[in-house]
mmCIF file of C-alpha atoms in Angstrom:
data_model
loop_
_atom_site.group_PDB
_atom_site.id
_atom_site.type_symbol
_atom_site.label_atom_id
_atom_site.label_comp_id
_atom_site.label_asym_id
_atom_site.label_seq_id
_atom_site.Cartn_x
_atom_site.Cartn_y
_atom_site.Cartn_z
ATOM 1 C CA MET A 112 -5.172 -24.450 -48.842
ATOM 2 C CA LYS A 113 -6.510 -27.596 -47.228
ATOM 3 C CA PRO A 114 -5.075 -28.676 -43.883
ATOM 4 C CA GLU A 115 -2.798 -31.681 -43.878
ATOM 5 C CA VAL A 116 -4.520 -34.929 -42.901
ATOM 6 C CA LYS A 117 -2.471 -37.217 -40.696
ATOM 7 C CA PHE A 118 -3.086 -40.114 -38.301
ATOM 8 C CA ARG A 119 -3.044 -40.257 -34.517
ATOM 9 C CA ASN A 120 -1.285 -42.991 -32.563
ATOM 10 C CA TRP A 121 -4.361 -44.690 -31.073
ATOM 11 C CA ASN A 122 -6.444 -45.263 -34.210
ATOM 12 C CA SER A 123 -6.116 -45.269 -37.976
ATOM 13 C CA ARG A 124 -8.819 -42.721 -38.779
ATOM 14 C CA PRO A 125 -7.695 -39.503 -40.513
ATOM 15 C CA CYS A 126 -7.985 -36.260 -38.537
ATOM 16 C CA LEU A 127 -6.828 -32.647 -38.656
ATOM 17 C CA ALA A 128 -3.337 -32.040 -37.352
ATOM 18 C CA LEU A 129 -3.357 -29.233 -34.744
ATOM 19 C CA ASP A 130 -0.371 -27.566 -33.124
ATOM 20 C CA THR A 131 -0.957 -29.342 -29.797
ATOM 21 C CA ASP A 132 -1.496 -32.800 -31.289
ATOM 22 C CA ILE A 133 1.167 -35.466 -31.234
ATOM 23 C CA VAL A 134 1.372 -36.435 -34.905
ATOM 24 C CA PHE A 135 2.868 -39.724 -35.939
ATOM 25 C CA PRO A 136 3.626 -40.908 -39.461
ATOM 26 C CA VAL A 137 0.796 -42.580 -41.323
ATOM 27 C CA LYS A 138 2.617 -45.830 -41.908
ATOM 28 C CA LYS A 139 3.844 -46.175 -38.297
ATOM 29 C CA LYS A 140 1.301 -47.690 -35.894
ATOM 30 C CA ILE A 141 2.016 -48.286 -32.208
ATOM 31 C CA PRO A 142 1.236 -51.878 -31.146
ATOM 32 C CA MET A 143 -1.061 -52.561 -28.218
ATOM 33 C CA ASP A 144 1.748 -54.028 -26.123
ATOM 34 C CA SER A 145 3.998 -51.006 -26.565
ATOM 35 C CA SER A 146 5.546 -49.121 -23.676
ATOM 36 C CA LEU A 147 3.246 -46.122 -24.142
ATOM 37 C CA ASN A 148 0.057 -48.190 -24.032
ATOM 38 C CA SER A 149 1.365 -50.155 -21.059
ATOM 39 C CA ALA A 150 2.038 -46.883 -19.224
ATOM 40 C CA HIS A 151 -1.508 -45.690 -19.905
ATOM 41 C CA GLN A 152 -2.900 -48.994 -18.647
ATOM 42 C CA GLN A 153 -0.861 -48.741 -15.454
ATOM 43 C CA GLY A 154 -2.073 -45.155 -14.939
ATOM 44 C CA ARG A 155 -5.735 -46.159 -15.233
ATOM 45 C CA LYS A 156 -5.132 -49.121 -12.934
ATOM 46 C CA ALA A 157 -3.534 -46.809 -10.359
ATOM 47 C CA ASP A 158 -6.601 -44.555 -10.417
ATOM 48 C CA MET A 159 -8.898 -47.537 -9.843
ATOM 49 C CA LEU A 160 -6.758 -48.833 -6.982
ATOM 50 C CA LEU A 161 -6.698 -45.405 -5.370
ATOM 51 C CA LYS A 162 -10.502 -45.263 -5.469
ATOM 52 C CA SER A 163 -10.544 -48.715 -3.864
ATOM 53 C CA ARG A 164 -8.369 -47.379 -0.995
ATOM 54 C CA LYS A 165 -5.285 -49.380 -1.960
ATOM 55 C CA PRO A 166 -2.517 -46.757 -1.956
ATOM 56 C CA GLU A 167 0.413 -49.199 -1.861
ATOM 57 C CA GLU A 168 -0.688 -50.955 -5.052
ATOM 58 C CA ALA A 169 -1.444 -47.577 -6.672
ATOM 59 C CA ILE A 170 2.121 -46.424 -5.919
ATOM 60 C CA PHE A 171 3.457 -49.585 -7.571
ATOM 61 C CA CYS A 172 1.340 -48.933 -10.689
ATOM 62 C CA HIS A 173 2.576 -45.330 -10.918
ATOM 63 C CA ARG A 174 6.149 -46.614 -10.670
ATOM 64 C CA ARG A 175 5.542 -49.098 -13.481
ATOM 65 C CA ALA A 176 3.908 -46.395 -15.603
ATOM 66 C CA ALA A 177 6.931 -44.112 -15.129
ATOM 67 C CA GLU A 178 9.260 -46.935 -16.204
ATOM 68 C CA HIS A 179 7.213 -47.648 -19.349
ATOM 69 C CA LEU A 180 7.133 -43.956 -20.244
ATOM 70 C CA LEU A 181 10.892 -43.746 -19.842
ATOM 71 C CA GLN A 182 11.293 -46.630 -22.274
ATOM 72 C CA ALA A 183 8.873 -44.999 -24.726
ATOM 73 C CA MET A 184 10.814 -41.738 -24.520
ATOM 74 C CA GLN A 185 14.014 -43.535 -25.501
ATOM 75 C CA LEU A 186 12.384 -45.236 -28.483
ATOM 76 C CA THR A 187 10.724 -42.220 -30.128
ATOM 77 C CA THR A 188 12.522 -39.628 -32.269
ATOM 78 C CA CYS A 189 9.768 -36.979 -32.433
ATOM 79 C CA MET A 190 10.533 -33.999 -30.196
ATOM 80 C CA LYS A 191 6.853 -33.218 -29.524
ATOM 81 C CA ALA A 192 6.243 -36.823 -28.556
ATOM 82 C CA LYS A 193 9.264 -36.749 -26.246
ATOM 83 C CA ASP A 194 8.024 -33.576 -24.563
ATOM 84 C CA SER A 195 4.562 -35.069 -24.026
ATOM 85 C CA ILE A 196 5.949 -38.346 -22.685
ATOM 86 C CA SER A 197 8.328 -36.428 -20.412
ATOM 87 C CA LEU A 198 5.412 -34.500 -18.890
ATOM 88 C CA GLN A 199 3.521 -37.749 -18.299
ATOM 89 C CA HIS A 200 6.632 -39.275 -16.748
ATOM 90 C CA GLN A 201 6.976 -36.341 -14.338
ATOM 91 C CA PHE A 202 3.270 -36.592 -13.465
ATOM 92 C CA HIS A 203 3.559 -40.241 -12.446
ATOM 93 C CA LEU A 204 6.670 -39.489 -10.388
ATOM 94 C CA ARG A 205 4.848 -36.692 -8.546
ATOM 95 C CA GLN A 206 1.844 -38.943 -7.918
ATOM 96 C CA GLN A 207 4.158 -41.618 -6.582
ATOM 97 C CA ASP A 208 5.839 -39.200 -4.148
ATOM 98 C CA LEU A 209 2.509 -37.691 -3.069
ATOM 99 C CA LEU A 210 0.903 -41.063 -2.361
ATOM 100 C CA GLN A 211 4.010 -42.245 -0.533
ATOM 101 C CA GLU A 212 3.935 -39.156 1.699
ATOM 102 C CA ARG A 213 0.244 -39.631 2.483
ATOM 103 C CA LEU A 214 0.791 -43.321 3.185
ATOM 104 C CA SER A 215 3.640 -42.508 5.579
ATOM 105 C CA LYS A 216 1.456 -40.021 7.466
ATOM 106 C CA LEU A 217 -1.358 -42.560 7.653
ATOM 107 C CA GLN A 218 0.949 -45.257 8.986
ATOM 108 C CA ALA A 219 2.380 -42.865 11.586
ATOM 109 C CA LEU A 220 -1.138 -41.950 12.694
ATOM 110 C CA GLN A 221 -2.126 -45.606 12.971
ATOM 111 C CA ILE A 222 0.976 -46.347 15.060
ATOM 112 C CA LYS A 223 0.172 -43.417 17.334
ATOM 113 C CA ILE A 224 -3.419 -44.599 17.815
ATOM 114 C CA SER A 225 -2.248 -48.160 18.445
ATOM 115 C CA ASN A 226 0.264 -47.015 21.065
ATOM 116 C CA LYS A 227 -2.413 -44.938 22.751
ATOM 117 C CA LYS A 228 -4.767 -47.926 22.875
ATOM 118 C CA ASP A 229 -2.020 -50.151 24.272
ATOM 119 C CA LEU A 230 -1.247 -47.588 26.958
ATOM 120 C CA THR A 231 -4.919 -47.342 27.907
ATOM 121 C CA GLN A 232 -5.252 -51.118 28.079
ATOM 122 C CA SER A 233 -2.118 -51.466 30.201
ATOM 123 C CA GLN A 234 -3.364 -48.836 32.623
ATOM 124 C CA GLY A 235 -6.704 -50.595 32.740
ATOM 125 C CA THR A 236 -4.956 -53.876 33.520
ATOM 126 C CA GLN A 237 -3.003 -52.324 36.376
ATOM 127 C CA THR A 238 -5.872 -50.454 38.008
ATOM 128 C CA ASP A 239 -8.891 -52.232 36.491
ATOM 129 C CA PHE A 240 -11.096 -49.251 37.245
ATOM 130 C CA LEU A 241 -10.816 -46.338 34.842
ATOM 131 C CA ASN A 242 -14.559 -45.653 34.926
ATOM 132 C CA LEU A 243 -14.594 -42.024 36.065
ATOM 133 C CA ASP A 244 -17.977 -40.897 34.749
ATOM 134 C CA GLY A 245 -19.899 -41.434 37.965
ATOM 135 C CA SER A 246 -21.514 -44.688 36.891
ATOM 136 C CA PRO A 247 -22.520 -47.374 39.424
ATOM 137 C CA ASN A 248 -19.189 -49.137 38.708
ATOM 138 C CA SER A 249 -17.411 -46.441 40.723
ATOM 139 C CA ILE A 250 -18.281 -48.293 43.935
ATOM 140 C CA ASP A 251 -16.750 -51.520 42.637
ATOM 141 C CA ALA A 252 -13.714 -49.621 41.394
ATOM 142 C CA ALA A 253 -13.191 -47.959 44.768
ATOM 143 C CA SER A 254 -13.496 -51.335 46.499
ATOM 144 C CA GLN A 255 -10.949 -52.824 44.110
ATOM 145 C CA ALA A 256 -8.548 -49.953 44.787
ATOM 146 C CA LEU A 257 -8.869 -50.461 48.533
ATOM 147 C CA SER A 258 -8.288 -54.184 48.155
ATOM 148 C CA ASP A 259 -5.153 -53.703 46.037
ATOM 149 C CA THR A 260 -3.794 -51.092 48.426
ATOM 150 C CA ASP A 261 -4.387 -53.333 51.440
ATOM 151 C CA SER A 262 -2.699 -56.194 49.623
ATOM 152 C CA MET A 263 0.467 -54.216 48.962
ATOM 153 C CA LEU A 264 0.512 -52.837 52.504
ATOM 154 C CA GLU A 265 0.196 -56.365 53.859
ATOM 155 C CA TYR A 266 3.108 -57.409 51.688
ATOM 156 C CA LEU A 267 5.247 -54.553 53.037
ATOM 157 C CA ILE A 268 4.373 -55.418 56.646
ATOM 158 C CA ASN A 269 5.227 -59.091 56.191
ATOM 159 C CA ARG A 270 8.499 -58.271 54.480
ATOM 160 C CA GLU A 271 9.476 -55.900 57.281
ATOM 161 C CA LYS A 272 8.770 -58.603 59.863
ATOM 162 C CA GLN A 273 10.857 -61.093 57.930
ATOM 163 C CA GLU A 274 13.781 -58.679 57.740
ATOM 164 C CA ARG A 275 13.638 -58.102 61.519
ATOM 165 C CA GLY A 276 13.235 -61.816 62.208
ATOM 166 C CA ASP A 277 10.021 -61.129 64.093
ATOM 167 C CA VAL A 278 7.814 -63.686 62.389
ATOM 168 C CA SER A 279 5.236 -65.132 64.760
ATOM 169 C CA ASN A 280 3.180 -68.218 64.246
ATOM 170 C CA GLN A 281 0.042 -66.582 65.530
ATOM 171 C CA GLN A 282 -3.143 -67.014 63.556
ATOM 172 C CA GLN A 283 -3.712 -64.003 61.319
ATOM 173 C CA PRO A 284 -7.173 -62.663 60.568
ATOM 174 C CA GLU A 285 -8.993 -64.249 57.685
ATOM 175 C CA GLU A 286 -9.035 -61.100 55.585
ATOM 176 C CA HIS A 287 -5.227 -60.764 55.705
ATOM 177 C CA LYS A 288 -4.286 -64.315 54.753
ATOM 178 C CA ILE A 289 -4.303 -63.887 50.986
ATOM 179 C CA VAL A 290 -2.034 -61.369 49.320
ATOM 180 C CA GLN A 291 -3.494 -60.532 45.938
ATOM 181 C CA LYS A 292 -0.446 -58.736 44.497
ATOM 182 C CA VAL A 293 3.222 -59.408 45.150
ATOM 183 C CA PRO A 294 5.304 -56.577 43.633
ATOM 184 C CA ARG A 295 8.829 -57.279 42.495
ATOM 185 C CA ASP A 296 10.709 -54.307 43.954
ATOM 186 C CA ASP A 297 10.261 -51.136 45.989
ATOM 187 C CA LYS A 298 10.019 -48.943 42.901
ATOM 188 C CA THR A 299 7.069 -50.947 41.624
ATOM 189 C CA ILE A 300 5.415 -50.807 45.042
ATOM 190 C CA ILE A 301 5.702 -47.025 45.259
ATOM 191 C CA LYS A 302 4.425 -46.580 41.708
ATOM 192 C CA GLU A 303 1.423 -48.851 42.196
ATOM 193 C CA LEU A 304 0.531 -47.285 45.538
ATOM 194 C CA THR A 305 0.637 -43.818 43.972
ATOM 195 C CA VAL A 306 -1.617 -44.905 41.115
ATOM 196 C CA GLN A 307 -4.037 -46.643 43.465
ATOM 197 C CA ASN A 308 -4.276 -43.618 45.755
ATOM 198 C CA ASP A 309 -4.868 -41.221 42.854
ATOM 199 C CA GLU A 310 -7.600 -43.383 41.372
ATOM 200 C CA LEU A 311 -9.191 -43.948 44.761
ATOM 201 C CA ARG A 312 -9.240 -40.203 45.411
ATOM 202 C CA LYS A 313 -10.973 -39.597 42.067
ATOM 203 C CA HIS A 314 -13.646 -42.183 42.773
ATOM 204 C CA VAL A 315 -14.247 -40.814 46.257
ATOM 205 C CA HIS A 316 -14.791 -37.335 44.805
ATOM 206 C CA ILE A 317 -17.224 -38.771 42.263
ATOM 207 C CA LEU A 318 -19.193 -40.632 44.934
ATOM 208 C CA ILE A 319 -19.367 -37.525 47.136
ATOM 209 C CA LYS A 320 -20.575 -35.446 44.203
ATOM 210 C CA ASP A 321 -23.258 -38.012 43.351
ATOM 211 C CA LEU A 322 -24.343 -38.108 46.986
ATOM 212 C CA ASP A 323 -24.712 -34.317 47.113
ATOM 213 C CA GLU A 324 -26.760 -34.335 43.906
ATOM 214 C CA CYS A 325 -29.038 -37.063 45.263
ATOM 215 C CA LYS A 326 -29.581 -35.103 48.476
ATOM 216 C CA GLY A 327 -30.466 -31.987 46.511
ATOM 217 C CA ASP A 328 -32.915 -33.905 44.328
ATOM 218 C CA ASN A 329 -34.559 -35.449 47.379
ATOM 219 C CA GLU A 330 -35.008 -32.072 49.045
ATOM 220 C CA PHE A 331 -36.459 -30.587 45.873
ATOM 221 C CA LEU A 332 -38.927 -33.446 45.376
ATOM 222 C CA LEU A 333 -39.929 -33.388 49.038
ATOM 223 C CA GLN A 334 -40.656 -29.672 48.835
ATOM 224 C CA ARG A 335 -42.760 -30.182 45.714
ATOM 225 C CA VAL A 336 -44.721 -33.004 47.283
ATOM 226 C CA LEU A 337 -45.473 -30.908 50.361
ATOM 227 C CA THR A 338 -46.544 -27.985 48.184
ATOM 228 C CA ALA A 339 -48.812 -30.206 46.085
ATOM 229 C CA GLY A 340 -50.474 -31.667 49.199
ATOM 230 C CA ARG A 341 -51.688 -28.302 50.446
ATOM 231 C CA PRO A 342 -55.308 -27.344 49.607
ATOM 232 C CA ASP A 343 -54.297 -23.843 48.577
ATOM 233 C CA ARG A 344 -51.227 -23.601 46.375
ATOM 234 C CA GLY A 345 -51.027 -19.853 46.865
ATOM 235 C CA SER A 346 -51.060 -17.046 44.396
ATOM 236 C CA ASP A 347 -48.245 -18.397 42.227
ATOM 237 C CA ASN A 348 -50.694 -20.857 40.587
ATOM 238 C CA LYS A 349 -48.047 -23.512 39.772
ATOM 239 C CA ASP A 350 -48.028 -27.304 39.894
ATOM 240 C CA ILE A 351 -45.517 -29.530 41.664
ATOM 241 C CA PHE A 352 -43.108 -29.270 38.743
ATOM 242 C CA GLY A 353 -43.065 -25.487 38.730
ATOM 243 C CA ARG A 354 -45.227 -25.101 35.635
ATOM 244 C CA THR A 355 -47.860 -22.363 35.483
ATOM 245 C CA VAL A 356 -51.416 -23.726 35.575
ATOM 246 C CA GLU A 357 -54.279 -21.871 33.965
ATOM 247 C CA ASP A 358 -57.296 -21.715 36.268
ATOM 248 C CA ASP A 359 -60.520 -22.829 34.606
ATOM 249 C CA LYS A 360 -62.636 -20.615 36.847
ATOM 250 C CA SER A 361 -61.728 -17.179 35.576
ATOM 251 C CA PRO A 362 -63.349 -14.241 37.412
ATOM 252 C CA ASN A 363 -66.545 -12.711 35.971
ATOM 253 C CA PHE A 364 -66.048 -9.021 35.493
ATOM 254 C CA GLU A 365 -69.220 -6.864 35.637
ATOM 255 C CA LEU A 366 -69.434 -5.033 32.360
ATOM 256 C CA PRO A 367 -71.856 -2.171 31.614
ATOM 257 C CA PRO A 368 -74.826 -3.072 29.369
ATOM 258 C CA LEU A 369 -74.478 -2.443 25.700
ATOM 259 C CA GLU A 370 -76.276 0.622 24.401
ATOM 260 C CA GLN A 371 -78.522 0.212 21.382
ATOM 261 C CA PRO A 372 -77.185 2.274 18.483
ATOM 262 C CA HIS A 373 -79.452 4.919 16.980
ATOM 263 C CA PHE A 374 -79.661 5.081 13.196
ATOM 264 C CA ASP A 375 -81.041 8.035 11.265
ATOM 265 C CA PHE A 376 -82.852 6.239 8.466
ATOM 266 C CA ASP A 377 -84.456 9.434 7.167
ATOM 267 C CA SER A 378 -81.036 10.810 6.235
ATOM 268 C CA ILE A 379 -80.422 7.902 3.853
ATOM 269 C CA GLY A 380 -83.901 8.016 2.305
ATOM 270 C CA ILE A 381 -85.403 4.828 3.818
ATOM 271 C CA PRO A 382 -88.834 5.224 5.459
ATOM 272 C CA VAL A 383 -89.048 3.782 8.958
ATOM 273 C CA GLU A 384 -92.406 2.100 8.203
ATOM 274 C CA ALA A 385 -90.949 0.139 5.305
ATOM 275 C CA LEU A 386 -88.010 -0.961 7.447
ATOM 276 C CA GLU A 387 -90.284 -2.162 10.268
ATOM 277 C CA HIS A 388 -92.458 -4.073 7.786
ATOM 278 C CA SER A 389 -89.374 -5.791 6.315
ATOM 279 C CA VAL A 390 -88.046 -6.736 9.733
ATOM 280 C CA GLU A 391 -91.375 -8.239 10.854
ATOM 281 C CA GLU A 392 -91.539 -10.424 7.748
ATOM 282 C CA ASN A 393 -88.068 -11.814 8.455
ATOM 283 C CA GLY A 394 -88.950 -12.629 12.072
ATOM 284 C CA ILE A 395 -86.736 -9.982 13.635
ATOM 285 C CA PHE A 396 -88.283 -7.913 16.396
ATOM 286 C CA PHE A 397 -86.881 -4.891 18.048
ATOM 287 C CA SER A 398 -88.242 -2.006 20.047
ATOM 288 C CA ASP A 399 -87.383 1.632 19.957
#
């Protein structure tokens, strides 16, 4: 018995009808602008947008595809077609939820990174010296910290004098005339002084550490220079950098003279006269 020949929904060529195929009647053709074709187009568009790193537009396309599939499910009467369309509808809903979850996590991560950058910039604006890696800017940062601290202390001293009414018209030193920072309240003053002292302490530790390292390097180089300037470097046979140097003048050991080997030519059947004659012809001379 020959298998029944029926038509698929996307072309008009005859094919074998299998159990897993969605078989439509021969006379019924789905138009190109149908809900099912529109859903497939939206699905392919969502895949392309996802590859282009556009998750928001991909979510919108999956939503449109799910809506088109829902319309197609309501229009068809074939149970197998409904089951297939229902599975596709559930797939697009899952993709929509999955992409939305990933997008939410990405947005939360971006907000966290942005807040961290803003906090770092605000701290840098307050202190203006967050260079703690021992670079040459540590000296400038320490000087800036001292200047800010002196400015706030000068402000506190002047305010205390004003409260006591002990404001004199005497000429102040030149370095205390300008107050760089004028805090708004006592809480701000205490906070800024604490930050300035902490940062200043860090920079002082860094400068002391760099100074100790420089002293150690100077002592090491001085010792190497003194060792290299001596005529005899000693038995260690090393250069100023501590590397082993091979001496070109290696000692000549007295070795015993080599003994001439004695061969018994008679035992191998070669006459001694013939051997001597052959050696003389080749220019090789030897004595017994």
